[in-house]
mmCIF file of C-alpha atoms and ligand atoms in Angstrom:
data_model
loop_
_atom_site.group_PDB
_atom_site.id
_atom_site.type_symbol
_atom_site.label_atom_id
_atom_site.label_comp_id
_atom_site.label_asym_id
_atom_site.label_seq_id
_atom_site.Cartn_x
_atom_site.Cartn_y
_atom_site.Cartn_z
ATOM 1 C CA MET A 1060 16.823 103.926 164.052
ATOM 2 C CA LYS A 1061 19.211 104.239 161.089
ATOM 3 C CA ILE A 1062 22.612 102.742 161.855
ATOM 4 C CA LEU A 1063 25.410 104.041 159.658
ATOM 5 C CA PRO A 1064 27.616 101.108 158.525
ATOM 6 C CA GLN A 1065 30.775 103.167 159.110
ATOM 7 C CA HIS A 1066 29.944 103.556 162.838
ATOM 8 C CA PRO A 1067 32.718 101.707 164.707
ATOM 9 C CA ARG A 1068 30.145 99.847 166.841
ATOM 10 C CA ALA A 1069 27.566 99.346 164.050
ATOM 11 C CA GLU A 1070 27.087 95.595 164.621
ATOM 12 C CA SER A 1071 26.755 95.977 168.371
ATOM 13 C CA ILE A 1072 24.161 98.744 167.919
ATOM 14 C CA ARG A 1073 22.280 96.669 165.336
ATOM 15 C CA ILE A 1074 22.007 93.756 167.770
ATOM 16 C CA ARG A 1075 20.940 96.074 170.572
ATOM 17 C CA GLU A 1076 18.228 97.589 168.342
ATOM 18 C CA GLU A 1077 17.011 94.084 167.488
ATOM 19 C CA ILE A 1078 16.598 93.151 171.138
ATOM 20 C CA VAL A 1079 14.927 96.487 171.937
ATOM 21 C CA LYS A 1080 12.525 95.926 169.012
ATOM 22 C CA HIS A 1081 11.526 92.555 170.456
ATOM 23 C CA CYS A 1082 11.026 94.177 173.835
ATOM 24 C CA GLY A 1083 8.360 96.226 172.056
ATOM 25 C CA SER A 1084 6.761 93.096 170.564
ATOM 26 C CA GLY A 1085 6.633 91.497 174.035
ATOM 27 C CA ALA A 1086 9.054 88.615 173.331
ATOM 28 C CA VAL A 1087 11.859 90.115 175.428
ATOM 29 C CA VAL A 1088 11.362 91.323 179.012
ATOM 30 C CA LEU A 1089 13.073 94.380 180.531
ATOM 31 C CA ALA A 1090 15.298 92.038 182.546
ATOM 32 C CA GLY A 1091 16.381 90.635 179.184
ATOM 33 C CA LEU A 1092 17.894 94.034 178.345
ATOM 34 C CA ILE A 1093 19.877 93.933 181.593
ATOM 35 C CA ALA A 1094 21.052 90.395 180.756
ATOM 36 C CA HIS A 1095 22.118 91.582 177.303
ATOM 37 C CA GLY A 1096 24.135 94.457 178.790
ATOM 38 C CA ARG A 1097 25.860 92.042 181.142
ATOM 39 C CA GLY A 1098 26.689 89.836 178.190
ATOM 40 C CA GLU A 1099 28.100 92.812 176.241
ATOM 41 C CA ALA A 1100 30.421 93.666 179.129
ATOM 42 C CA PHE A 1101 31.834 90.139 179.243
ATOM 43 C CA ASP A 1102 32.146 90.121 175.460
ATOM 44 C CA TYR A 1103 34.391 93.215 175.696
ATOM 45 C CA LEU A 1104 36.628 91.306 178.094
ATOM 46 C CA LEU A 1105 36.782 88.371 175.673
ATOM 47 C CA GLY A 1106 37.752 90.632 172.776
ATOM 48 C CA GLU A 1107 34.404 90.034 171.008
ATOM 49 C CA LYS A 1108 35.560 86.928 169.174
ATOM 50 C CA THR A 1109 35.143 83.171 169.441
ATOM 51 C CA THR A 1110 38.150 81.831 171.299
ATOM 52 C CA GLU A 1111 39.912 78.493 170.891
ATOM 53 C CA ASN A 1112 38.382 77.405 174.235
ATOM 54 C CA ALA A 1113 34.905 78.262 173.034
ATOM 55 C CA PHE A 1114 35.559 76.311 169.864
ATOM 56 C CA LYS A 1115 36.531 73.216 171.886
ATOM 57 C CA ALA A 1116 33.291 73.507 173.841
ATOM 58 C CA ILE A 1117 31.336 73.932 170.594
ATOM 59 C CA ARG A 1118 32.848 70.764 169.156
ATOM 60 C CA SER A 1119 32.011 68.799 172.291
ATOM 61 C CA ALA A 1120 28.482 70.267 172.245
ATOM 62 C CA ALA A 1121 27.963 69.318 168.593
ATOM 63 C CA SER A 1122 29.048 65.723 169.280
ATOM 64 C CA THR A 1123 26.867 65.518 172.394
ATOM 65 C CA LEU A 1124 23.820 66.760 170.483
ATOM 66 C CA LEU A 1125 24.435 64.251 167.683
ATOM 67 C CA LEU A 1126 24.774 61.390 170.177
ATOM 68 C CA ALA A 1127 21.622 62.348 172.110
ATOM 69 C CA LYS A 1128 18.443 60.278 171.920
ATOM 70 C CA HIS A 1129 16.080 63.139 172.835
ATOM 71 C CA SER A 1130 17.769 66.527 172.680
ATOM 72 C CA VAL A 1131 15.863 69.756 173.249
ATOM 73 C CA ILE A 1132 16.808 73.366 172.549
ATOM 74 C CA SER A 1133 15.276 75.635 175.181
ATOM 75 C CA VAL A 1134 14.226 79.052 173.894
ATOM 76 C CA ASN A 1135 13.634 82.182 175.974
ATOM 77 C CA GLY A 1136 12.887 85.774 174.926
ATOM 78 C CA ASN A 1137 16.487 86.883 174.295
ATOM 79 C CA VAL A 1138 17.327 83.748 172.350
ATOM 80 C CA ALA A 1139 14.251 84.094 170.131
ATOM 81 C CA ALA A 1140 15.110 87.740 169.428
ATOM 82 C CA LEU A 1141 18.791 87.166 168.704
ATOM 83 C CA THR A 1142 19.133 83.821 167.011
ATOM 84 C CA SER A 1143 15.801 82.187 166.097
ATOM 85 C CA LYS A 1144 16.784 81.228 162.517
ATOM 86 C CA ASP A 1145 19.891 79.440 163.792
ATOM 87 C CA ILE A 1146 17.861 77.667 166.488
ATOM 88 C CA VAL A 1147 15.679 76.153 163.774
ATOM 89 C CA LYS A 1148 18.713 75.285 161.592
ATOM 90 C CA LEU A 1149 20.486 73.607 164.495
ATOM 91 C CA ALA A 1150 17.356 71.663 165.491
ATOM 92 C CA ASN A 1151 17.048 70.372 161.911
ATOM 93 C CA THR A 1152 20.748 69.493 161.719
ATOM 94 C CA VAL A 1153 21.000 67.504 164.949
ATOM 95 C CA GLY A 1154 17.359 66.359 165.247
ATOM 96 C CA SER A 1155 16.472 68.369 168.371
ATOM 97 C CA LYS A 1156 13.053 69.487 169.552
ATOM 98 C CA ILE A 1157 12.462 73.179 170.212
ATOM 99 C CA GLU A 1158 10.777 74.134 173.500
ATOM 100 C CA VAL A 1159 9.814 77.587 174.753
ATOM 101 C CA ASN A 1160 10.717 77.998 178.422
ATOM 102 C CA LEU A 1161 10.442 81.360 180.129
ATOM 103 C CA PHE A 1162 11.570 82.793 183.446
ATOM 104 C CA TYR A 1163 8.919 85.526 183.189
ATOM 105 C CA GLN A 1164 6.085 83.487 181.730
ATOM 106 C CA SER A 1165 2.962 85.038 180.127
ATOM 107 C CA GLU A 1166 0.574 84.050 177.367
ATOM 108 C CA LYS A 1167 1.398 87.220 175.435
ATOM 109 C CA ARG A 1168 5.125 86.443 175.480
ATOM 110 C CA GLU A 1169 4.578 82.834 174.448
ATOM 111 C CA LYS A 1170 2.563 84.024 171.454
ATOM 112 C CA ALA A 1171 5.221 86.566 170.447
ATOM 113 C CA ILE A 1172 8.015 83.962 170.690
ATOM 114 C CA LYS A 1173 5.957 81.341 168.855
ATOM 115 C CA GLN A 1174 5.439 83.886 166.053
ATOM 116 C CA ILE A 1175 9.196 84.577 165.771
ATOM 117 C CA LEU A 1176 10.030 80.858 165.705
ATOM 118 C CA LYS A 1177 7.315 80.104 163.111
ATOM 119 C CA GLU A 1178 8.595 82.925 160.889
ATOM 120 C CA SER A 1179 12.060 81.396 161.220
ATOM 121 C CA GLY A 1180 10.762 78.062 159.910
ATOM 122 C CA ALA A 1181 9.989 76.066 163.093
ATOM 123 C CA LYS A 1182 7.370 73.394 162.421
ATOM 124 C CA GLU A 1183 6.888 72.009 165.939
ATOM 125 C CA ILE A 1184 7.211 74.132 169.084
ATOM 126 C CA LEU A 1185 6.882 72.500 172.498
ATOM 127 C CA GLY A 1186 6.241 74.099 175.876
ATOM 128 C CA LEU A 1187 3.310 76.317 174.877
ATOM 129 C CA GLY A 1188 0.264 76.807 177.134
ATOM 130 C CA GLU A 1189 -1.116 73.649 178.738
ATOM 131 C CA ALA A 1190 1.585 71.557 177.026
ATOM 132 C CA ALA A 1191 4.005 72.795 179.675
ATOM 133 C CA SER A 1192 2.238 71.001 182.502
ATOM 134 C CA ALA A 1193 5.105 68.888 183.854
ATOM 135 C CA ASN A 1194 7.283 70.285 186.641
ATOM 136 C CA ILE A 1195 11.020 70.250 187.273
ATOM 137 C CA PRO A 1196 11.624 69.636 190.991
ATOM 138 C CA GLU A 1197 13.379 72.301 193.082
ATOM 139 C CA VAL A 1198 12.816 75.124 190.571
ATOM 140 C CA HIS A 1199 10.506 77.793 191.985
ATOM 141 C CA SER A 1200 10.254 80.182 189.023
ATOM 142 C CA ASP A 1201 8.006 79.745 185.958
ATOM 143 C CA ARG A 1202 10.926 77.925 184.381
ATOM 144 C CA ARG A 1203 9.875 74.808 186.358
ATOM 145 C CA ARG A 1204 6.976 74.254 183.899
ATOM 146 C CA VAL A 1205 8.148 72.027 181.065
ATOM 147 C CA ASP A 1206 6.695 69.868 178.311
ATOM 148 C CA SER A 1207 6.562 66.122 178.993
ATOM 149 C CA ARG A 1208 7.381 65.477 175.295
ATOM 150 C CA GLY A 1209 10.402 67.784 175.513
ATOM 151 C CA ILE A 1210 12.619 68.908 178.382
ATOM 152 C CA LEU A 1211 11.082 66.452 180.876
ATOM 153 C CA LYS A 1212 12.174 63.392 178.919
ATOM 154 C CA ALA A 1213 15.264 64.903 177.260
ATOM 155 C CA ASP A 1214 18.708 63.413 177.804
ATOM 156 C CA VAL A 1215 20.461 66.530 176.469
ATOM 157 C CA VAL A 1216 19.204 70.118 176.841
ATOM 158 C CA LEU A 1217 20.783 73.143 175.158
ATOM 159 C CA VAL A 1218 20.120 76.265 177.213
ATOM 160 C CA PRO A 1219 21.545 79.237 175.374
ATOM 161 C CA LEU A 1220 21.565 82.231 177.749
ATOM 162 C CA GLU A 1221 19.985 80.953 180.935
ATOM 163 C CA ASP A 1222 19.733 81.528 184.663
ATOM 164 C CA GLY A 1223 21.371 79.136 187.089
ATOM 165 C CA ASP A 1224 18.538 77.480 189.010
ATOM 166 C CA ARG A 1225 17.153 75.421 186.191
ATOM 167 C CA THR A 1226 20.572 74.358 184.918
ATOM 168 C CA GLU A 1227 21.347 73.030 188.389
ATOM 169 C CA ALA A 1228 17.987 71.217 188.584
ATOM 170 C CA LEU A 1229 18.358 69.676 185.112
ATOM 171 C CA VAL A 1230 21.839 68.398 185.915
ATOM 172 C CA LYS A 1231 20.534 66.951 189.205
ATOM 173 C CA MET A 1232 17.855 65.151 187.155
ATOM 174 C CA GLY A 1233 20.668 63.414 185.274
ATOM 175 C CA LYS A 1234 20.497 65.420 182.047
ATOM 176 C CA THR A 1235 23.465 66.698 180.086
ATOM 177 C CA VAL A 1236 23.159 70.473 179.890
ATOM 178 C CA ILE A 1237 24.906 72.579 177.251
ATOM 179 C CA ALA A 1238 24.964 76.321 178.015
ATOM 180 C CA ILE A 1239 26.062 79.293 175.955
ATOM 181 C CA ASP A 1240 26.999 82.042 178.388
ATOM 182 C CA LEU A 1241 29.452 84.912 178.040
ATOM 183 C CA ASN A 1242 29.884 85.011 181.806
ATOM 184 C CA PRO A 1243 32.161 82.153 182.924
ATOM 185 C CA LEU A 1244 31.390 83.057 186.562
ATOM 186 C CA SER A 1245 27.628 82.551 186.282
ATOM 187 C CA ARG A 1246 25.975 79.653 188.080
ATOM 188 C CA THR A 1247 24.709 78.404 184.726
ATOM 189 C CA ALA A 1248 28.265 78.302 183.362
ATOM 190 C CA GLN A 1249 29.450 76.422 186.432
ATOM 191 C CA TRP A 1250 26.596 73.921 186.658
ATOM 192 C CA ALA A 1251 26.369 73.089 182.952
ATOM 193 C CA SER A 1252 28.046 69.960 181.602
ATOM 194 C CA ILE A 1253 29.431 71.934 178.652
ATOM 195 C CA THR A 1254 29.613 75.740 178.698
ATOM 196 C CA ILE A 1255 30.358 77.621 175.520
ATOM 197 C CA VAL A 1256 31.754 80.954 176.732
ATOM 198 C CA ASP A 1257 30.847 82.977 173.672
ATOM 199 C CA ASN A 1258 28.184 85.267 172.308
ATOM 200 C CA VAL A 1259 25.167 83.216 171.293
ATOM 201 C CA ILE A 1260 25.113 85.132 167.995
ATOM 202 C CA ARG A 1261 28.630 83.992 167.057
ATOM 203 C CA ALA A 1262 28.452 80.533 168.636
ATOM 204 C CA MET A 1263 25.251 79.273 167.002
ATOM 205 C CA PRO A 1264 26.400 79.383 163.345
ATOM 206 C CA ILE A 1265 29.692 77.690 164.306
ATOM 207 C CA LEU A 1266 27.802 75.023 166.260
ATOM 208 C CA ILE A 1267 25.641 74.324 163.192
ATOM 209 C CA GLU A 1268 28.677 74.106 160.873
ATOM 210 C CA GLU A 1269 30.538 71.855 163.279
ATOM 211 C CA ALA A 1270 27.518 69.532 163.631
ATOM 212 C CA LYS A 1271 27.230 69.307 159.839
ATOM 213 C CA LYS A 1272 30.936 68.510 159.542
ATOM 214 C CA ILE A 1273 30.938 65.633 162.058
ATOM 215 C CA LYS A 1274 27.399 64.372 161.483
ATOM 216 C CA ASN A 1275 28.528 61.227 159.663
ATOM 217 C CA GLU A 1276 31.327 60.324 162.060
ATOM 218 C CA LYS A 1277 31.129 56.932 163.800
ATOM 219 C CA PRO A 1278 29.544 57.082 167.313
ATOM 220 C CA LYS A 1279 32.905 56.016 168.766
ATOM 221 C CA ASN A 1280 34.579 59.132 167.318
ATOM 222 C CA LEU A 1281 31.720 61.368 168.439
ATOM 223 C CA GLN A 1282 31.986 59.945 171.953
ATOM 224 C CA LYS A 1283 35.679 60.773 172.014
ATOM 225 C CA LEU A 1284 34.979 64.380 170.966
ATOM 226 C CA ALA A 1285 32.153 64.688 173.491
ATOM 227 C CA TYR A 1286 33.935 63.208 176.504
ATOM 228 C CA GLU A 1287 37.447 64.569 176.166
ATOM 229 C CA PHE A 1288 36.082 67.975 177.174
ATOM 230 C CA ASN A 1289 36.542 69.264 180.728
ATOM 231 C CA ASN A 1290 34.123 72.033 181.672
ATOM 232 C CA SER A 1291 35.750 73.376 184.809
ATOM 233 C CA GLY A 1292 39.169 73.432 183.130
ATOM 234 C CA ASN A 1293 37.691 75.200 180.133
ATOM 235 C CA LEU A 1294 35.954 77.815 182.310
ATOM 236 C CA GLY A 1295 39.272 78.413 184.064
ATOM 237 C CA LYS A 1296 40.889 79.025 180.673
ATOM 238 C CA ALA A 1297 38.166 81.514 179.701
ATOM 239 C CA ILE A 1298 38.730 83.430 182.957
ATOM 240 C CA GLY A 1299 42.497 83.214 182.386
ATOM 241 C CA LEU A 1300 42.124 84.635 178.898
ATOM 242 C CA MET A 1301 40.098 87.602 180.147
ATOM 243 C CA THR A 1302 42.618 88.226 182.923
ATOM 244 C CA HIS A 1303 45.524 87.996 180.486
ATOM 245 C CA ARG A 1304 43.891 90.485 178.072
ATOM 246 C CA LEU A 1305 43.240 92.936 180.920
ATOM 247 C CA SER A 1306 46.792 92.597 182.324
ATOM 248 C CA GLU A 1307 48.269 93.201 178.884
ATOM 249 C CA LEU A 1308 46.108 96.267 178.331
ATOM 250 C CA ALA A 1309 46.908 97.558 181.817
ATOM 251 C CA GLU A 1310 50.634 97.176 181.162
ATOM 252 C CA LYS A 1311 50.703 98.657 177.659
ATOM 253 C CA GLY A 1312 48.064 101.294 178.299
ATOM 254 C CA ILE A 1313 45.368 102.060 175.795
ATOM 255 C CA TYR A 1314 47.075 103.732 172.867
ATOM 256 C CA ILE A 1315 45.070 104.928 169.878
ATOM 257 C CA PRO A 1316 47.314 107.187 167.711
ATOM 258 C CA GLU A 1317 44.436 109.418 166.527
ATOM 259 C CA VAL A 1318 43.177 110.022 170.080
ATOM 260 C CA THR A 1319 46.694 110.801 171.363
ATOM 261 C CA GLU A 1320 47.284 113.253 168.511
ATOM 262 C CA ILE A 1321 44.058 115.164 169.205
ATOM 263 C CA HIS A 1322 44.767 115.313 172.953
ATOM 264 C CA ASP A 1323 48.328 116.566 172.320
ATOM 265 C CA HIS A 1324 46.964 119.265 170.045
ATOM 266 C CA LEU A 1325 44.313 120.327 172.595
ATOM 267 C CA GLU A 1326 46.894 120.383 175.375
ATOM 268 C CA LYS A 1327 49.189 122.663 173.358
ATOM 269 C CA ARG A 1328 46.291 124.993 172.570
ATOM 270 C CA THR A 1329 45.209 125.152 176.244
ATOM 271 C CA PHE A 1330 48.720 125.979 177.417
ATOM 272 C CA SER A 1331 49.229 128.668 174.768
ATOM 273 C CA LEU A 1332 45.886 130.245 175.794
ATOM 274 C CA GLU A 1333 47.066 130.305 179.417
ATOM 275 C CA GLU A 1334 50.315 131.980 178.323
ATOM 276 C CA ASP A 1335 48.308 134.626 176.350
ATOM 277 C CA THR A 1336 46.234 135.608 179.409
ATOM 278 C CA ASP A 1337 49.310 136.179 181.607
HETATM 279 O O1 LIG B 1869 12.868 85.332 178.479
HETATM 280 P P1 LIG B 1869 12.924 84.893 179.912
HETATM 281 O O2 LIG B 1869 11.701 85.300 180.692
HETATM 282 O O3 LIG B 1869 13.140 83.417 180.048
HETATM 283 O O4 LIG B 1869 14.168 85.619 180.633
HETATM 284 C C1 LIG B 1869 15.425 85.618 180.006
HETATM 285 C C2 LIG B 1869 16.505 86.282 180.893
HETATM 286 C C3 LIG B 1869 17.756 86.430 180.040
HETATM 287 C C4 LIG B 1869 16.010 87.653 181.324
HETATM 288 C C5 LIG B 1869 16.770 85.396 182.132
HETATM 289 O O5 LIG B 1869 17.167 84.123 181.706
HETATM 290 C C6 LIG B 1869 17.812 86.004 183.032
HETATM 291 O O6 LIG B 1869 17.528 86.798 183.916
HETATM 292 O O7 LIG B 1869 19.081 85.617 182.762
HETATM 293 P P2 LIG B 1869 20.353 86.118 183.623
HETATM 294 O O8 LIG B 1869 20.316 85.500 184.973
HETATM 295 O O9 LIG B 1869 20.477 87.596 183.498
HETATM 296 O O10 LIG B 1869 21.519 85.434 182.824
HETATM 297 C C7 LIG B 1869 21.783 85.694 181.499
HETATM 298 C C8 LIG B 1869 23.241 85.292 181.214
HETATM 299 O O11 LIG B 1869 23.442 85.334 179.809
HETATM 300 C C9 LIG B 1869 24.269 86.245 181.826
HETATM 301 O O12 LIG B 1869 25.298 85.482 182.428
HETATM 302 C C10 LIG B 1869 24.833 87.029 180.619
HETATM 303 O O13 LIG B 1869 26.199 87.339 180.777
HETATM 304 C C11 LIG B 1869 24.633 86.041 179.499
HETATM 305 N N1 LIG B 1869 24.417 86.667 178.179
HETATM 306 C C12 LIG B 1869 23.742 87.793 177.880
HETATM 307 N N2 LIG B 1869 23.722 88.026 176.553
HETATM 308 C C13 LIG B 1869 24.398 86.995 175.979
HETATM 309 C C14 LIG B 1869 24.837 86.118 177.019
HETATM 310 N N3 LIG B 1869 25.535 85.002 176.764
HETATM 311 C C15 LIG B 1869 25.789 84.713 175.458
HETATM 312 N N4 LIG B 1869 25.404 85.499 174.419
HETATM 313 C C16 LIG B 1869 24.697 86.642 174.636
HETATM 314 N N5 LIG B 1869 24.318 87.407 173.600
#
């Protein structure tokens, strides 16, 4: 589909087309399209930009990843379709492993996601086939199957765009979980140690830049950045921000001069037509 750059929602349509394309290749499942739509709705409420709160979470996440001994970035279909190049860049910057972990697991999907990650420059990909033979307790979906060289032994796991069960299980196993989720009400957002309430597409490049910036800081300074963050307080602020935006819009009304002008013109024409028929 050709997307005209002057379309007011060009970027949003481009991203949607990308995810639909990967649905065709098998990397993304149909439920992934539903998840994307849910994300888009929350992004509207956020104003489609990275907020100060999200930035604080990103900084804490970057420090946590740099301090980790065995960090792993978990990749599912949506993440591979939307941000695979940044996944590889981030892994190289902070020294993380990359592991494929799917809710709707199939060999065909694993192959499609492996292909995307390889094309994006990934050298080592964990969690494929028999390599994912360890189990996370208390998770009943395919997500329970993990790689013993990766998520099983990780101290820090980044789960961009996830469902709640595994986040809860990983936290109960004593791991630090970093989530990127536009929905501050999701179970993932609430269970994670650090939740970046932002679009994964905007958050990933900032996370990489932030990690590069603080990479050479002393561990003591990184620890300060990592631990001064409060997830539940930050989620509250994200909800507050959405509420504030909606209240403001509700009070002011939605006013777009061009739209108002056209409606005024149409109204006048309708009334003059009614007068003519009398
Ligand atoms: O590839 P699989 O089989 O592992 O399945 C992946 C999906 C996404 C289908 C699976 O994890 C799932 O069902 O997820 P949920 O429970 O729908 O949760 C996805 C969460 O991500 C929701 O809270 C969305 O608001 C959020 N989300 C969607 N798109 C984005 C996002 N958050 C950040 N950036 C996005 N672009």
